[in-house]
Structure formats: C-alpha cells, structure tokens
mmCIF file of C-alpha atoms in Angstrom:
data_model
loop_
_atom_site.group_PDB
_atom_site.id
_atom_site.type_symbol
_atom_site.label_atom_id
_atom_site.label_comp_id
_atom_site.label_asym_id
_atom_site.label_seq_id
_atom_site.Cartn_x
_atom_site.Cartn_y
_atom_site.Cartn_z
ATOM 1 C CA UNK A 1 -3.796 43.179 -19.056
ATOM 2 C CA UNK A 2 -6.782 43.990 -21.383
ATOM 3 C CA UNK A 3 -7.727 42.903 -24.794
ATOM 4 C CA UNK A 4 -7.496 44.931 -27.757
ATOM 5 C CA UNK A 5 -9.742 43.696 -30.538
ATOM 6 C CA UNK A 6 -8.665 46.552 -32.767
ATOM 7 C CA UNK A 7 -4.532 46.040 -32.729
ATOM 8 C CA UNK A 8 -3.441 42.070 -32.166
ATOM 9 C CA UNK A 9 -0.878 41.235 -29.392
ATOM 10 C CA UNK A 10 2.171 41.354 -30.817
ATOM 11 C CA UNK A 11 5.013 38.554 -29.760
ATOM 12 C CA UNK A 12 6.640 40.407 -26.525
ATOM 13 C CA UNK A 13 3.169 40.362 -24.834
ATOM 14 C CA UNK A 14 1.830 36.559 -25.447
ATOM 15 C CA UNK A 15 2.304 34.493 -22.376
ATOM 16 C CA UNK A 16 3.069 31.090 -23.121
ATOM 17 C CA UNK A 17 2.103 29.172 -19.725
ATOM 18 C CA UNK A 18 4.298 26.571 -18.336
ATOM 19 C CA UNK A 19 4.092 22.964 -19.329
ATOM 20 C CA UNK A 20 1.792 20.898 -16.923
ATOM 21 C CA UNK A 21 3.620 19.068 -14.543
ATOM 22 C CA UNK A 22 2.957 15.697 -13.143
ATOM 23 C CA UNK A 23 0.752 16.109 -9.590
ATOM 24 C CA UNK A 24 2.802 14.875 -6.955
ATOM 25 C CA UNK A 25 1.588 11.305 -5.175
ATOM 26 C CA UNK A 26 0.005 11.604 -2.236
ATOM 27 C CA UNK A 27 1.155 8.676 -0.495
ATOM 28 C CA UNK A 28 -1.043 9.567 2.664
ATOM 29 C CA UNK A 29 -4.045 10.006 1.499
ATOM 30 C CA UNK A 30 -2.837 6.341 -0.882
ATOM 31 C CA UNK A 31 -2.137 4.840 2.891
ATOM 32 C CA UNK A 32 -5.348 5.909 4.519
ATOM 33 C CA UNK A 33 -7.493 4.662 2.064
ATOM 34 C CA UNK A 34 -5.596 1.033 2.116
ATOM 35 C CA UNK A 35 -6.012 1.423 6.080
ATOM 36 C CA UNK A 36 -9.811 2.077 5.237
ATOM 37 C CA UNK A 37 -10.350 -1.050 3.451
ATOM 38 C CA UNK A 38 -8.251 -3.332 5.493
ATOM 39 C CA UNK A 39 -10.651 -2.208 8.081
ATOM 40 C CA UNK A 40 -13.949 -2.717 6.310
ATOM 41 C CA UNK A 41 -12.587 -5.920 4.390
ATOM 42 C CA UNK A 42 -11.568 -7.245 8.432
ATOM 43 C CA UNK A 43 -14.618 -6.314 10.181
ATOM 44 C CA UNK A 44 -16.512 -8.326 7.234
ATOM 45 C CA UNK A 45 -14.461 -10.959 8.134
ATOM 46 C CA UNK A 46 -15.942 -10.855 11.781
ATOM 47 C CA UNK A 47 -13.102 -9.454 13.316
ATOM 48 C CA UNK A 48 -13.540 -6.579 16.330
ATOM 49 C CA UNK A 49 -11.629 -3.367 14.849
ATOM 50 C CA UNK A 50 -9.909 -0.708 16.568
ATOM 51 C CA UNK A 51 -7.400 2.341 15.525
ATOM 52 C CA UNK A 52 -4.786 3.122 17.249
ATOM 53 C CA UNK A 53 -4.628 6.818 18.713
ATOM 54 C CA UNK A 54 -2.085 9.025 16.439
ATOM 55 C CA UNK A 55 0.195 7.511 13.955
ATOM 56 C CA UNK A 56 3.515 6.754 14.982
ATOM 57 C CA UNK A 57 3.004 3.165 16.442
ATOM 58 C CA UNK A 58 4.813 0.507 14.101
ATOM 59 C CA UNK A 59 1.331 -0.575 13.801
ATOM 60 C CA UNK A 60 -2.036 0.547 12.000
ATOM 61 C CA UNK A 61 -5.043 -1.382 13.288
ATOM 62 C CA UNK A 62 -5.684 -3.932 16.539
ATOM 63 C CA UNK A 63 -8.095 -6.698 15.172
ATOM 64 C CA UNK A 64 -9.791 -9.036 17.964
ATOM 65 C CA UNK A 65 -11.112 -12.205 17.031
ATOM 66 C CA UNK A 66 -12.697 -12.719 20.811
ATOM 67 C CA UNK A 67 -9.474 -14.753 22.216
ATOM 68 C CA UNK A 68 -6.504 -12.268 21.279
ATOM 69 C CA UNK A 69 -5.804 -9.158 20.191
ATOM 70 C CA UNK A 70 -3.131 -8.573 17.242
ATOM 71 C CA UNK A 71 -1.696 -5.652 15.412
ATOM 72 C CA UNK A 72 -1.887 -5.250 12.104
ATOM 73 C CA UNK A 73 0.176 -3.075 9.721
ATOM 74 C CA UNK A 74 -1.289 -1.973 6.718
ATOM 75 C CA UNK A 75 0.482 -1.794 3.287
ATOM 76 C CA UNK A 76 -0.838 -0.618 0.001
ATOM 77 C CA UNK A 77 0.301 -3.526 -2.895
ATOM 78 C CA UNK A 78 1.186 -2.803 -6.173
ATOM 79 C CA UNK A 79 -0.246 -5.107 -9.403
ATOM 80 C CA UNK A 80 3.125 -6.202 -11.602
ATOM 81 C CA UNK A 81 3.843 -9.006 -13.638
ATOM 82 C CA UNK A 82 0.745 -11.434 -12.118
ATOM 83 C CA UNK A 83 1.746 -10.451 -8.600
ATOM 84 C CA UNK A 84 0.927 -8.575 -5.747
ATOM 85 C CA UNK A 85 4.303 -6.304 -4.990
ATOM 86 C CA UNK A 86 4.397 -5.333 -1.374
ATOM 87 C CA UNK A 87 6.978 -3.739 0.929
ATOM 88 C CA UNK A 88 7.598 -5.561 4.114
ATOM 89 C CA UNK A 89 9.174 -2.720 5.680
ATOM 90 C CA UNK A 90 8.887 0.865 6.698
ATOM 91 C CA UNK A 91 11.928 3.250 5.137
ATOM 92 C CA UNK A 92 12.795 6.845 6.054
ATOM 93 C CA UNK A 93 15.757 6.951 3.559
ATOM 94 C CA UNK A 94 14.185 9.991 2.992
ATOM 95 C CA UNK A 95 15.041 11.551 6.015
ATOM 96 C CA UNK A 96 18.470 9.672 6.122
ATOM 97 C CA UNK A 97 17.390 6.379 7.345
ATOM 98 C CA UNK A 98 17.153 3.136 6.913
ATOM 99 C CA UNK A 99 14.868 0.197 6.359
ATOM 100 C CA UNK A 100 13.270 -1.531 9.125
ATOM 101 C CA UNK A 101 11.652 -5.151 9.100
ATOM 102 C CA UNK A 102 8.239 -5.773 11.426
ATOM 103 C CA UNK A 103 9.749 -8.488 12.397
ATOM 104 C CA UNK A 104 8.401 -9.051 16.672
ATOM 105 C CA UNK A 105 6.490 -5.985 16.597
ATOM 106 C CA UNK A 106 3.116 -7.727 14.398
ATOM 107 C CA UNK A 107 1.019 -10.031 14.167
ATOM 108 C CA UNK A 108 -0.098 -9.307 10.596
ATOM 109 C CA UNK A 109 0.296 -7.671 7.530
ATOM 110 C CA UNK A 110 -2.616 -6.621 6.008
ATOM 111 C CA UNK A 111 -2.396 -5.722 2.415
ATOM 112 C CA UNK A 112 -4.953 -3.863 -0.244
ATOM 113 C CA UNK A 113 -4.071 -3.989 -3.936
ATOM 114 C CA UNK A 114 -5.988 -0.707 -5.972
ATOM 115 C CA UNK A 115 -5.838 -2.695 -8.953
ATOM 116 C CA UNK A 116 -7.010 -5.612 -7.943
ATOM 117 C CA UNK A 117 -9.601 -4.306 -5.028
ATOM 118 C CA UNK A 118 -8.427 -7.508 -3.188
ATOM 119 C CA UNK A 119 -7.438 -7.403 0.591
ATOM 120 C CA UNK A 120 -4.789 -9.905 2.460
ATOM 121 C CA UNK A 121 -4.216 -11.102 5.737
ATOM 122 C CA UNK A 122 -0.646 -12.137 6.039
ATOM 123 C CA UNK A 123 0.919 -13.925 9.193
ATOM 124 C CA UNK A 124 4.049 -12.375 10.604
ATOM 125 C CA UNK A 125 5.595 -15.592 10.054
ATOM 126 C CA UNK A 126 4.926 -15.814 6.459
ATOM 127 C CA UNK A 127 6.773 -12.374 6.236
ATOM 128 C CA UNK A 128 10.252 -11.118 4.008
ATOM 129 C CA UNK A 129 12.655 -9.090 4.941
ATOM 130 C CA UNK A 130 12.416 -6.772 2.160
ATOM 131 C CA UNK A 131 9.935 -7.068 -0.723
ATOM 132 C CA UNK A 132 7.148 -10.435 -0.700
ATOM 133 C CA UNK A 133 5.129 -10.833 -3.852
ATOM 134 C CA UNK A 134 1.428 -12.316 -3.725
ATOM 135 C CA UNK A 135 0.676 -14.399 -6.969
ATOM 136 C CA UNK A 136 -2.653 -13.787 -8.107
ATOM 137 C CA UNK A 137 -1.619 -15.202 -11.820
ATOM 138 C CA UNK A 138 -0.455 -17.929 -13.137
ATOM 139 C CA UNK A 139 3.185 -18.094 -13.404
ATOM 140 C CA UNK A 140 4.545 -18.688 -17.132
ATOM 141 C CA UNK A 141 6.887 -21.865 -16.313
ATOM 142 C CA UNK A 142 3.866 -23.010 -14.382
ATOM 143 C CA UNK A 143 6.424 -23.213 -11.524
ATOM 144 C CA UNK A 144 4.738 -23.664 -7.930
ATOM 145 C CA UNK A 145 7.356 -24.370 -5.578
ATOM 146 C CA UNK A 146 8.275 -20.868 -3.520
ATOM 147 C CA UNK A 147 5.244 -19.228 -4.418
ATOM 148 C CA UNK A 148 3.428 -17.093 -2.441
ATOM 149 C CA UNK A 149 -0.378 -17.390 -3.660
ATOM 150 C CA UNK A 150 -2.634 -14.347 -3.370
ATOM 151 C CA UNK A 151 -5.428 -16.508 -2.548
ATOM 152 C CA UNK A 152 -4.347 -18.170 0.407
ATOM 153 C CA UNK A 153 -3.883 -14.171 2.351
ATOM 154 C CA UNK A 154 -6.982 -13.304 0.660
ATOM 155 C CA UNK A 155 -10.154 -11.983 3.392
ATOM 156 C CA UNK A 156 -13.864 -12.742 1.755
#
C-alpha cells in the first residue's frame, strides 16, 4: 500500500493492528537455566558434576562427592509470601496425566529461586508430596515449629 501525501487515508483503509498479547512462558528455556545454576552453585560446593544424556530420566544432574553418586532433580522456586514455593513433583496433566512424587527415584532436590538468586540442596527425605515451601522470611506469628528454613538447603 503506498502513501499519499496529497489525499489522507480515509477510515476503510487505516489498519488498526492487533492488541499485543502476552509472550508465552518458556518454561524450558526457565528449566535449563535453573539446571545451569544448580550445576555451577554444586560444583562450587566441591561436588563432581555430570548430565545425564537426553532428558527423559526422572532425574537432571548426578553429583559425586568422592564416596557416592546421587541424582539430583532440579526445580525452579517461586518467591511468595517470605517463601520459597516449589513443586515436589513432575505433572503431565497436560497431556492427560497425573502427578508423580520423586519419592525412591532421588537423592536430592535441588532448587534455584530467580528472585532470590539462591540455590538449595534438599534431601529426599526432607521431601512433600505435593508443594514444600522454603522460608527465607520471617514468619508474621513468629511461629517456628513446621518450618522449613531456606537457609538450612541453602549451597554457599
């Protein structure tokens, strides 16, 4: 279409574009940065790292420590209300299924929070079933029993 400076558009012809939409999430490229700096954050920690070939194990990482080997999935945490919010579970509702624990098949969880730049070591032991929350904040009742503190998971 070309532009007359001489005789204005008139209304048929003005193309109004569509309203921006929000960018989908890219919850790979979200995962394999967490992976990334579970990595780093472990092999700062001393800890011998190696990667799995493909990506359909149950888990992301092997970590030796010079005795044992141990798998380690990795989870990206969310920052809400003072606490680390992280899924102990993969889900493929999407596709029809269901939730699965990692219960037996780990020997860690290892967790990096965006918002907090923080990663976490947690035992399989010290595991939920569904969602576990890592305090980083002090709670409001200053209640301490049941509570989960960040800093106890955290890797210098």
């Amino acid at each position: 279409m070309s532009v007359s400076y001489l005789f204005p558009p008139n209304d048929n012809d003005v193309v109004v574009p569509d309203p921006p939409t929000k960018p989908k999430r890219n919850t790979k490229a979200i995962g394999d940065q967490s992976e990334l700096e579970v990595a780093v954050a472990l092999a700062r920690a001393g800890y011998i790292v190696s990667k799995p070939l493909g990506d359909s194990h149950r888990y992301d990482l092997i970590i030796d420590d010079g005795e044992k080997l141990s798998r380690v999935q990795v989870k990206t945490g969310r920052l809400t209300s003072g606490s680390v919010a992280v899924h102990c579970y993969s889900t493929h509702a999407h596709r029809g299924g269901t939730m699965r624990t990692y219960r037996g098949e780990i020997e860690y969880l290892g967790v990096f929070c965006p918002q907090t730049g923080e990663v976490y070591l947690v035992p399989e032991s010290d595991l939920v079933d569904s969602t576990m929350h890592l305090r980083v904040a002090p709670t409001v009742n200053r209640q301490d029993r049941h509570i989960r503190w960040a800093s106890r998971y955290k890797l210098a």
